[in-house]
Amino acid sequence: MMKKNIIYLFFHVLILASVCGCAKQDAYDSSVVRAYNIYLNGKPWQLNPGISTKPFFIYKDDTGDFIANYTSHYRFSLENGRYRFVASPMPANLIPDSVLSTNLKDLVIKQAPRADQHVQISAAVLYSSPFEQPLHIDMISRTGRLRLQATDTKSDRSYNTVRAVVTVKRSGYRVIDESYVETPLEVTRSMATDRGGINYTDDFVLFNTKSEESGVDVRLELLDGTGSIVRTRKLDAPISIFSDSLTLVQFGLNDSEDPMIQQYSVTVLPENWTEEEYDAEEPFSIPEGFTVLAPDDDINTVYNALKNDNAVSEVKLFLSAGTSYSFANGTLSNIIKPLHIVGQQTAAGEPAATLAIQGNVSMGTNTGTPLKISTIRFENLDLKPSADFFRFRDQDFEVDNVIFRNCEFRDLPATMWYQQSDGDLMQIIHNFLIEDCRFINLNLGSSGLLGLGNRQILPIYNIVFKNSTFHAKTLGSAALITNLNRIDRNLSVTIENCTMVNLAGGDMKFFDLNGANTDAFHLTVKNNLISGNAEAGRGTWLILNKVSSREITNNYYTNGFVLNNWGVLAGEEPVPTLLPMAALFEDPITGDLHIKDKASEVYLHKIGDPHWLK
């Protein structure tokens, strides 16, 4: 009996030792997540008591495998290791049970089909055992709201439903690397209107758009009681969507039979804005990564600090509407990083940000090796250079994109862009874009607006002038584009929907497009309007050489304007308008080129800069 009890006692001791050993092993292999700081768009956030929401999604760092979905109410333990934490204030909507076990590498938040779901989700934050430091995780809005709002006071009873079709460029959000699925998608929603369009308003929650790229396209189909389309109207330009903001687009549905809506306003407001009237003091959305200048900031000090900060890879400055700044001579004489200077987008009639620039702008090195820069960009600005704008002498650089968008230049005293170097391929531009810009009272004389040195190979491979105006007091022999004859490889030039006016007359040249040294030269010149004072027997529109492929169509000139040589083939010549310059434009001398006659072919066929058709 004693022997049996001893055996039993020994057996229980073994079990107890085994249990204690397991407990000790478990304690060694796991750690407790005790502290975390959660933010929503940079502001502290916490889950309300009593709510069972589980905002944390946890994945293995190396494999991306799903581990757990936890609430933030309590501490929890995880096996020792490296994890990726993802958080959302609306977890059941963004990562429902049906996709809960999806590998992080494959996890995509899709655009909601009805555009009614905000996406607020953090980056996949690395957090490793023993979890001694608090977890910091910020849930960021990846979407913004687009509000379409009709301003009509007169109804149109021919339709009773508005079907909005919004074409987005981004159809999904990849959680693992905070990137987007860049696949176009149509989001469609219909709304009844018993008052023929009056008070039509509809909201769409959409992924934000890159500021460098076009936004979403909006098409409105007006349907009758049978579902048939009475007519279709479309906004004439893409609309940008900003995270955690409301983009309010106001327009008339019934004010025109024109399928293109050209008269509308775009206002960026806080996401929760609900007031009837826009308060100019309300904050506006800032493109991601930009430094906002206060009205009393010294732009030279801010720029130099960013330029000299090794942690800053691109200088991005945002200027509020109505503010004014001035770069001192020399501040921009040695650009060494990508540069973006963007003004706040304004509605018609509101003043843009003004930026004066003393001296020349330049960039690059003198090492014999071109400095690579991705982007030089000016947007939504009233630009006032004091001399030649960009002028390069022996600096070495290679730039992917030079962008001037929605800018006004008034009384530009000399050239806008001129390259000069003592060696071939020391100055290279891959893409040069002027879009939605107005140059008023140009004084070019013998200097080209965009010119290259004609002794060395200093190429600009792709040049686009689009939806812009070139109004010149003096347009001399050097032309708006000149000295392309040394460009090697492939050259592409597009001049589309531009208005060109030369008030000086004389032996002018508009475009000197000589592709003598190219392997291939692709040329598009269409939907342009040419005007000005001219003298019989003098002047040339296009000087062309070695053009491989060409589309020169649908161009017009004002009645009475003459040139010695259009420089094109038979059938490519511009067509005269019915009206002369003085009768067609509001005030061509001062540069107000609004089209007075809404029945003119220029207005009806959308010829020239669309800015003047509004």
XYZ file of C-alpha atoms in Angstrom:
614
model
C 0.000 0.000 0.000
C 2.822 2.349 0.898
C 4.552 1.523 -2.381
C 1.442 2.291 -4.395
C 1.003 5.698 -2.706
C 4.616 6.572 -3.377
C 4.136 5.711 -7.054
C 1.002 7.897 -7.258
C 2.784 10.770 -5.526
C 5.702 10.519 -7.920
C 3.324 10.516 -10.891
C 1.577 13.732 -9.718
C 4.912 15.434 -9.159
C 5.849 14.631 -12.750
C 2.596 16.105 -14.049
C 3.011 19.257 -11.936
C 6.579 19.665 -13.129
C 5.430 19.239 -16.709
C 2.714 21.886 -16.325
C 5.110 24.328 -14.673
C 7.627 23.707 -17.407
C 5.054 24.435 -20.097
C 3.981 27.618 -18.349
C 7.579 28.721 -18.091
C 8.137 27.914 -21.779
C 4.967 29.887 -22.783
C 6.145 32.902 -20.811
C 9.480 32.720 -22.563
C 7.976 32.487 -26.097
C 5.370 35.263 -25.902
C 5.111 38.923 -24.963
C 2.232 41.194 -24.066
C 1.182 44.214 -26.128
C 0.492 46.652 -23.304
C 0.566 50.211 -24.639
C -0.485 51.842 -27.868
C -1.133 55.362 -29.076
C -3.806 55.438 -31.765
C -4.451 58.469 -33.968
C -6.998 59.367 -36.618
C -5.507 61.756 -39.171
C -2.928 62.846 -36.621
C -5.368 63.392 -33.736
C -5.575 61.080 -30.680
C -8.312 58.458 -30.988
C -9.696 55.826 -28.656
C -12.466 53.288 -28.813
C -15.497 54.173 -26.714
C -16.079 51.861 -23.718
C -18.618 49.128 -24.275
C -18.111 48.978 -28.045
C -16.912 45.620 -29.326
C -15.127 46.979 -32.416
C -11.754 45.360 -33.121
C -9.573 47.967 -34.847
C -6.290 45.976 -34.844
C -5.378 43.540 -37.623
C -2.101 41.718 -37.062
C 0.047 39.971 -39.683
C 3.408 38.203 -39.705
C 6.060 40.566 -40.997
C 7.958 38.036 -43.105
C 5.100 36.075 -44.668
C 2.159 38.491 -44.446
C -0.022 35.755 -42.935
C -3.016 36.915 -40.898
C -2.593 36.292 -37.155
C -5.405 37.977 -35.244
C -8.029 40.714 -35.066
C -8.093 42.385 -31.634
C -9.889 45.159 -29.820
C -7.946 48.060 -28.333
C -9.797 47.771 -25.001
C -7.475 45.127 -23.548
C -3.897 43.962 -23.516
C -3.096 40.860 -25.514
C -0.126 38.561 -25.966
C 1.623 37.430 -29.133
C 4.375 34.950 -29.771
C 7.717 36.674 -29.871
C 8.517 37.906 -33.363
C 8.057 40.703 -35.895
C 4.547 41.771 -36.872
C 2.723 44.249 -39.054
C -0.127 46.078 -37.317
C -2.952 47.634 -39.343
C -5.683 49.707 -37.684
C -9.008 51.126 -38.819
C -11.900 52.808 -36.973
C -14.309 50.922 -39.250
C -12.753 47.442 -39.410
C -15.894 45.460 -40.211
C -16.534 47.600 -43.297
C -13.017 47.661 -44.709
C -11.839 44.164 -43.767
C -14.997 42.080 -43.239
C -14.997 38.444 -42.131
C -15.102 37.308 -45.762
C -11.561 38.592 -46.356
C -10.277 38.490 -42.777
C -7.745 35.745 -43.452
C -6.357 37.397 -46.601
C -2.584 37.647 -46.700
C -1.382 41.202 -46.127
C 0.470 41.111 -49.441
C -2.841 40.540 -51.233
C -5.079 42.794 -49.148
C -6.766 45.471 -51.288
C -9.521 47.837 -50.146
C -11.711 48.296 -53.207
C -13.553 51.419 -54.280
C -17.093 51.072 -52.903
C -19.443 50.440 -55.876
C -21.859 53.106 -54.646
C -19.093 55.444 -53.501
C -20.543 55.585 -49.987
C -17.694 54.144 -47.903
C -14.851 56.156 -46.388
C -11.478 54.432 -46.189
C -9.608 55.313 -43.006
C -6.793 52.887 -42.409
C -3.227 52.988 -41.146
C -0.031 51.958 -42.814
C 1.161 48.430 -42.047
C 3.294 49.418 -39.035
C 6.196 47.181 -38.000
C 6.054 46.209 -34.294
C 8.398 43.654 -32.753
C 8.585 41.799 -29.445
C 9.149 42.279 -26.586
C 6.799 45.241 -27.310
C 8.470 47.416 -24.682
C 7.852 50.713 -26.476
C 4.261 51.879 -27.113
C 2.836 51.165 -30.546
C 2.221 54.396 -32.476
C -0.296 53.981 -35.283
C -2.145 56.643 -37.294
C -5.335 55.803 -39.177
C -5.275 58.034 -42.258
C -8.118 59.019 -44.571
C -7.435 57.607 -48.013
C -10.658 59.014 -49.464
C -12.344 62.359 -49.920
C -15.870 63.397 -50.800
C -16.982 64.759 -54.175
C -20.212 66.751 -54.035
C -21.999 67.506 -57.302
C -24.461 70.363 -56.900
C -26.703 72.000 -59.489
C -27.236 75.749 -59.231
C -30.253 75.953 -61.558
C -33.196 78.181 -60.716
C -35.135 77.220 -63.846
C -36.389 73.649 -64.128
C -36.337 71.385 -67.172
C -39.242 68.930 -67.057
C -37.949 66.881 -69.985
C -36.076 64.680 -67.512
C -36.800 63.394 -64.010
C -33.613 61.482 -63.159
C -29.967 62.480 -63.080
C -27.552 59.606 -63.535
C -24.028 60.607 -62.533
C -21.176 58.563 -63.984
C -17.868 59.261 -62.255
C -14.786 57.702 -63.846
C -12.036 57.239 -61.279
C -8.405 56.440 -62.016
C -7.899 54.604 -58.716
C -10.038 51.548 -58.025
C -8.351 50.156 -54.927
C -5.896 50.720 -52.070
C -3.082 48.269 -51.270
C -2.596 48.112 -47.527
C 0.897 46.619 -47.485
C 2.664 49.571 -49.140
C 0.045 52.359 -49.133
C -0.153 52.307 -52.934
C -3.203 52.398 -55.190
C -4.574 50.156 -57.904
C -4.346 52.465 -60.917
C -7.178 50.923 -62.927
C -10.034 53.086 -64.266
C -13.489 52.345 -62.882
C -16.919 53.857 -63.477
C -19.004 54.642 -60.394
C -22.646 55.197 -61.294
C -25.561 56.452 -59.247
C -29.016 57.713 -60.219
C -31.070 60.275 -58.336
C -34.653 61.298 -58.972
C -35.351 64.991 -59.461
C -38.998 66.005 -59.402
C -38.093 69.634 -60.062
C -36.208 69.202 -63.319
C -32.689 69.498 -61.898
C -33.346 72.185 -59.283
C -31.576 71.349 -55.979
C -29.846 68.294 -57.462
C -27.046 67.279 -55.077
C -25.173 64.011 -54.817
C -22.085 62.916 -52.872
C -19.419 60.394 -53.872
C -16.715 59.074 -51.549
C -13.661 58.392 -53.709
C -9.963 57.666 -53.322
C -7.789 60.760 -53.343
C -6.038 61.653 -56.587
C -2.399 62.472 -57.184
C -1.905 66.182 -57.608
C 0.510 65.537 -60.496
C -2.136 63.582 -62.364
C -5.631 64.255 -63.601
C -8.545 63.668 -61.247
C -11.937 62.073 -61.802
C -14.130 62.640 -64.847
C -17.818 63.468 -64.331
C -20.583 62.721 -66.833
C -24.250 63.498 -66.130
C -26.964 61.652 -68.033
C -30.431 63.220 -67.859
C -33.133 60.543 -68.151
C -36.848 60.752 -68.851
C -39.571 58.588 -67.311
C -38.780 55.666 -69.640
C -35.117 55.666 -68.699
C -34.068 57.112 -72.050
C -31.284 59.677 -72.136
C -32.638 63.126 -72.948
C -29.141 64.597 -73.099
C -25.710 64.139 -71.611
C -23.489 66.779 -70.032
C -19.885 66.421 -68.950
C -17.479 68.574 -66.948
C -14.791 69.767 -69.335
C -11.873 68.952 -67.018
C -11.035 66.311 -64.403
C -11.722 67.107 -60.742
C -9.123 66.504 -58.023
C -10.130 64.645 -54.855
C -8.275 65.384 -51.607
C -8.137 63.130 -48.552
C -10.435 64.014 -45.646
C -11.876 66.934 -47.636
C -15.004 67.893 -49.522
C -14.605 68.958 -53.139
C -17.728 70.967 -53.962
C -18.465 71.296 -57.691
C -21.316 73.681 -58.540
C -22.717 73.982 -62.052
C -25.837 74.534 -64.108
C -27.603 71.531 -65.597
C -30.168 73.466 -67.605
C -28.232 76.570 -68.624
C -27.020 75.240 -71.958
C -27.516 72.554 -74.586
C -23.755 72.277 -74.878
C -22.699 68.743 -73.885
C -19.604 70.190 -72.199
C -20.072 72.055 -68.918
C -17.467 74.799 -69.004
C -18.851 77.216 -66.443
C -18.618 75.760 -62.943
C -16.844 76.368 -59.661
C -14.664 74.009 -57.635
C -14.195 74.648 -53.905
C -12.197 72.476 -51.492
C -13.674 72.419 -47.977
C -13.323 70.419 -44.757
C -14.947 66.994 -44.909
C -17.638 67.879 -42.350
C -18.574 71.223 -43.958
C -22.355 71.684 -44.072
C -22.948 75.463 -44.244
C -24.982 77.018 -47.030
C -22.319 79.573 -47.873
C -18.593 79.154 -48.324
C -16.581 80.880 -45.601
C -13.312 82.104 -47.059
C -11.684 81.621 -43.671
C -12.417 77.891 -43.682
C -9.282 75.753 -44.013
C -8.592 74.106 -47.338
C -6.933 70.837 -48.206
C -3.210 70.723 -48.859
C -1.624 68.234 -51.276
C 0.306 65.563 -49.418
C 3.872 66.393 -48.489
C 3.663 70.150 -49.102
C 4.918 72.892 -46.793
C 2.276 75.615 -46.410
C 3.565 79.172 -46.338
C 1.871 81.662 -44.040
C 1.216 85.106 -45.568
C 4.128 86.633 -43.639
C 6.638 83.825 -44.292
C 9.838 84.608 -46.189
C 9.745 82.178 -49.109
C 13.533 82.451 -49.497
C 14.128 81.247 -45.933
C 11.637 78.389 -46.234
C 12.998 77.278 -49.603
C 16.635 77.321 -48.511
C 15.866 75.344 -45.357
C 14.189 72.598 -47.390
C 16.853 72.683 -50.081
C 19.642 72.206 -47.538
C 17.844 69.562 -45.459
C 19.274 66.164 -46.429
C 16.132 64.467 -45.127
C 13.994 66.322 -47.702
C 14.101 64.700 -51.137
C 11.778 67.198 -52.890
C 11.015 70.849 -52.194
C 7.217 71.266 -52.164
C 5.717 74.674 -51.372
C 1.996 75.494 -51.169
C 0.840 79.115 -51.484
C -2.641 80.217 -50.393
C -4.876 82.106 -52.816
C -4.434 85.869 -52.710
C -0.994 85.776 -51.068
C 2.165 87.288 -52.574
C 5.775 86.156 -52.323
C 9.061 87.111 -53.957
C 12.205 85.080 -54.592
C 15.321 87.207 -54.231
C 17.974 87.243 -56.922
C 20.040 84.071 -56.545
C 17.649 81.984 -54.440
C 16.615 79.826 -57.403
C 19.896 80.068 -59.302
C 21.042 76.585 -58.292
C 18.127 74.148 -58.002
C 19.457 70.745 -56.931
C 16.228 68.922 -55.977
C 12.810 68.361 -57.538
C 10.788 71.548 -57.056
C 6.997 71.889 -56.800
C 5.468 75.321 -56.171
C 1.675 75.050 -56.182
C -0.913 77.696 -55.432
C -4.367 77.088 -54.015
C -6.854 76.392 -56.787
C -9.331 79.262 -57.032
C -12.781 79.789 -58.455
C -13.308 82.168 -61.366
C -12.610 85.775 -60.401
C -10.706 84.965 -57.212
C -7.050 86.101 -57.058
C -4.415 83.417 -57.367
C -1.199 83.360 -55.378
C 1.385 85.752 -56.841
C 5.031 84.749 -57.109
C 7.651 87.295 -58.189
C 11.096 86.028 -59.188
C 14.130 88.298 -59.268
C 16.925 87.229 -61.589
C 17.165 83.984 -63.547
C 16.135 80.511 -62.428
C 18.696 77.793 -63.059
C 19.664 74.306 -61.923
C 22.232 71.552 -62.231
C 25.949 71.188 -61.655
C 29.156 71.998 -63.494
C 30.754 68.598 -62.972
C 30.299 67.243 -66.477
C 27.735 64.722 -65.206
C 24.087 65.820 -65.542
C 22.237 66.156 -62.230
C 19.079 64.026 -62.399
C 15.885 65.774 -61.254
C 12.442 64.203 -61.563
C 10.193 67.291 -61.690
C 10.164 71.071 -61.917
C 6.568 72.241 -61.463
C 4.707 75.543 -61.155
C 0.911 75.396 -60.817
C -2.017 77.748 -60.038
C 0.205 80.836 -59.862
C 0.439 84.387 -61.132
C 4.131 84.373 -62.065
C 6.141 87.581 -62.397
C 9.745 86.992 -63.510
C 11.941 90.088 -63.645
C 14.098 88.917 -66.566
C 14.678 85.722 -68.546
C 12.785 83.141 -66.489
C 14.786 79.909 -66.809
C 18.182 80.477 -68.389
C 20.993 77.934 -68.342
C 24.617 78.469 -69.215
C 26.844 75.404 -68.920
C 24.862 73.818 -66.053
C 24.506 70.053 -66.420
C 21.121 68.424 -65.735
C 18.603 65.812 -66.841
C 14.956 66.458 -65.907
C 12.056 64.062 -66.438
C 9.201 66.575 -66.299
C 8.959 70.349 -66.522
C 5.371 71.441 -65.838
C 3.684 74.835 -66.029
C -0.031 74.413 -65.340
C -2.739 77.036 -64.791
C -0.274 79.905 -64.520
C -0.432 83.470 -65.810
C 2.566 85.403 -67.091
C 1.919 89.080 -67.765
C 4.526 91.361 -69.339
C 7.216 88.677 -69.469
C 10.208 90.833 -70.445
C 12.243 88.185 -72.248
C 12.534 84.456 -72.864
C 10.872 81.860 -70.655
C 13.312 78.973 -71.153
C 16.711 78.998 -72.833
C 19.379 76.277 -72.775
C 23.049 76.760 -73.577
C 26.019 74.502 -72.892
C 29.500 73.725 -74.188
C 28.878 69.971 -74.470
C 26.383 67.606 -76.076
C 23.684 66.030 -73.897
C 24.660 68.067 -70.860
C 21.129 69.508 -70.614
C 18.274 67.058 -71.227
C 14.532 67.519 -70.724
C 12.313 64.517 -71.404
C 8.888 66.182 -71.105
C 8.034 69.892 -71.228
C 4.379 70.856 -70.611
C 2.610 74.211 -70.774
C -1.072 73.606 -70.002
C -3.889 76.006 -69.179
C -1.496 78.958 -69.030
C -1.807 82.510 -70.315
C 1.111 84.620 -71.498
C -0.140 88.192 -71.882
C 1.898 91.033 -73.416
C 4.921 88.957 -74.355
C 8.000 90.916 -75.429
C 10.126 88.374 -77.251
C 11.771 90.250 -80.102
C 14.699 88.100 -81.181
C 14.417 85.747 -78.171
C 12.358 82.574 -78.396
C 9.878 81.776 -75.657
C 11.231 78.209 -75.539
C 14.677 78.011 -77.096
C 17.630 75.666 -77.280
C 21.223 76.377 -78.140
C 21.785 75.385 -81.768
C 25.444 74.373 -81.482
C 25.199 71.414 -79.096
C 22.695 68.598 -78.648
C 20.543 69.890 -75.745
C 17.286 68.043 -76.305
C 13.729 68.473 -75.138
C 12.221 65.259 -76.458
C 8.516 65.869 -75.853
C 7.022 69.386 -75.995
C 3.326 70.023 -75.310
C 1.550 73.393 -75.508
C -2.110 72.819 -74.635
C -5.150 74.932 -73.688
C -2.984 78.035 -73.444
C -2.685 81.597 -74.760
C 0.336 83.380 -76.232
C -0.495 87.078 -76.579
C 2.506 89.063 -77.784
C 3.255 92.737 -78.063
C 6.336 91.667 -79.963
C 6.773 88.265 -81.570
C 9.946 88.490 -83.586
C 12.064 86.166 -85.639
C 12.912 83.668 -82.886
C 9.385 82.212 -82.471
C 7.535 80.608 -79.560
C 9.547 77.403 -80.023
C 12.925 77.565 -81.730
C 16.299 75.856 -82.303
C 15.168 72.233 -82.299
C 17.498 71.343 -85.166
C 20.133 69.656 -82.979
C 17.754 67.352 -81.082
C 18.708 63.697 -81.534
C 16.611 60.517 -81.340
C 12.803 60.951 -81.304
C 11.060 64.312 -81.050
C 7.364 64.922 -80.365
C 5.689 68.348 -80.491
C 2.006 68.941 -79.692
C 0.299 72.334 -80.043
C -3.386 71.929 -79.250
C -6.235 74.306 -78.379
C -3.997 77.336 -78.117
C -4.759 80.970 -78.933
C -1.861 82.901 -80.504
C -2.032 86.669 -81.016
C 0.793 88.888 -82.303
C 0.022 92.596 -82.109
C 3.295 93.852 -83.571
C 3.026 92.460 -87.085
C 6.301 92.418 -88.964
C 8.363 89.446 -90.055
C 7.189 87.178 -87.257
C 7.645 83.439 -86.851
C 5.247 81.500 -84.635
C 6.977 78.090 -84.491
C 10.392 77.054 -85.829
C 10.131 73.257 -85.764
C 13.190 71.924 -87.542
C 13.774 68.255 -86.751
C 16.837 67.947 -88.980
C 18.845 65.753 -86.584
C 16.037 63.522 -85.283
C 15.452 59.845 -85.976
C 11.703 60.507 -85.953
C 9.650 63.684 -85.522
C 5.946 63.417 -84.584
C 3.926 66.628 -84.881
C 0.369 67.467 -83.789
C -1.079 70.940 -84.404
C -4.855 71.139 -84.029
C -7.773 73.256 -82.802
C -5.653 76.419 -82.599
C -6.636 80.046 -83.238
C -4.154 82.504 -84.802
C -4.658 86.257 -84.864
C -2.987 89.638 -84.641
C -1.827 92.516 -86.780
C -0.110 91.361 -89.937
C 1.541 92.751 -93.019
C 1.049 91.217 -96.444
C 4.082 89.333 -97.658
C 5.646 88.902 -94.234
C 5.563 86.298 -91.469
C 5.475 82.499 -91.119
C 3.293 80.220 -89.018
C 5.212 76.913 -89.042
C 8.762 76.240 -90.197
C 8.922 72.459 -90.598
C 11.663 70.023 -91.506
C 11.977 66.237 -91.420
C 8.527 65.576 -89.952
C 7.892 61.810 -89.811
C 4.197 61.883 -88.923
C 1.833 64.828 -88.675
C -1.687 65.845 -87.744
C -2.331 69.472 -88.667
C -6.090 69.944 -88.587
C -8.962 72.181 -87.542
C -6.928 75.365 -87.090
C -8.426 78.852 -87.630
C -7.240 82.416 -88.079
C -9.245 85.607 -87.662
C -10.584 87.166 -90.825
C -8.104 89.651 -92.288
C -5.005 88.122 -90.717
C -2.403 87.335 -93.381
C 0.999 85.680 -93.473
C 3.494 85.260 -96.262
C 3.763 81.531 -95.604
C 1.718 79.164 -93.470
C 4.430 76.530 -93.930
C 2.058 73.577 -94.307
C 0.815 71.267 -97.049
C -2.260 71.850 -99.148
C -5.328 71.010 -97.072
C -3.537 71.757 -93.802
C -3.931 75.532 -93.966
C -5.916 77.243 -91.200
C -9.446 78.380 -92.035
C -10.522 82.036 -91.731
C -13.202 82.950 -89.216
C -16.188 85.009 -90.258
C -15.252 87.853 -87.905
C -12.024 89.864 -87.720
C -9.947 90.143 -84.559
C -11.594 93.264 -83.132
C -15.096 91.862 -83.522
C -14.311 88.364 -82.251
C -12.361 89.160 -79.060
C -13.498 91.267 -76.114
C -10.361 93.433 -76.032
C -7.399 91.981 -77.946
C -5.119 94.942 -77.207
C -5.130 94.385 -73.428
C -5.230 90.605 -73.720
C -8.900 89.992 -72.896
C -9.578 87.368 -75.550
C -13.017 86.224 -74.422
C -15.101 85.312 -77.452
C -17.895 87.859 -77.800
C -19.900 86.060 -80.479
C -21.285 82.819 -79.028
C -22.504 81.858 -82.503
C -19.026 82.021 -84.016
C -17.299 78.921 -85.322
C -14.570 79.434 -82.728
C -17.057 79.129 -79.877
C -19.154 76.358 -81.409
C -16.192 74.167 -82.412
C -14.143 74.843 -79.245
C -11.207 76.382 -81.076
C -8.307 77.954 -79.232
C -7.743 78.263 -75.494
C -10.900 77.028 -73.652
C -10.301 79.714 -71.014
C -11.808 82.317 -73.348
C -14.923 80.278 -74.105
C -16.282 80.482 -70.567
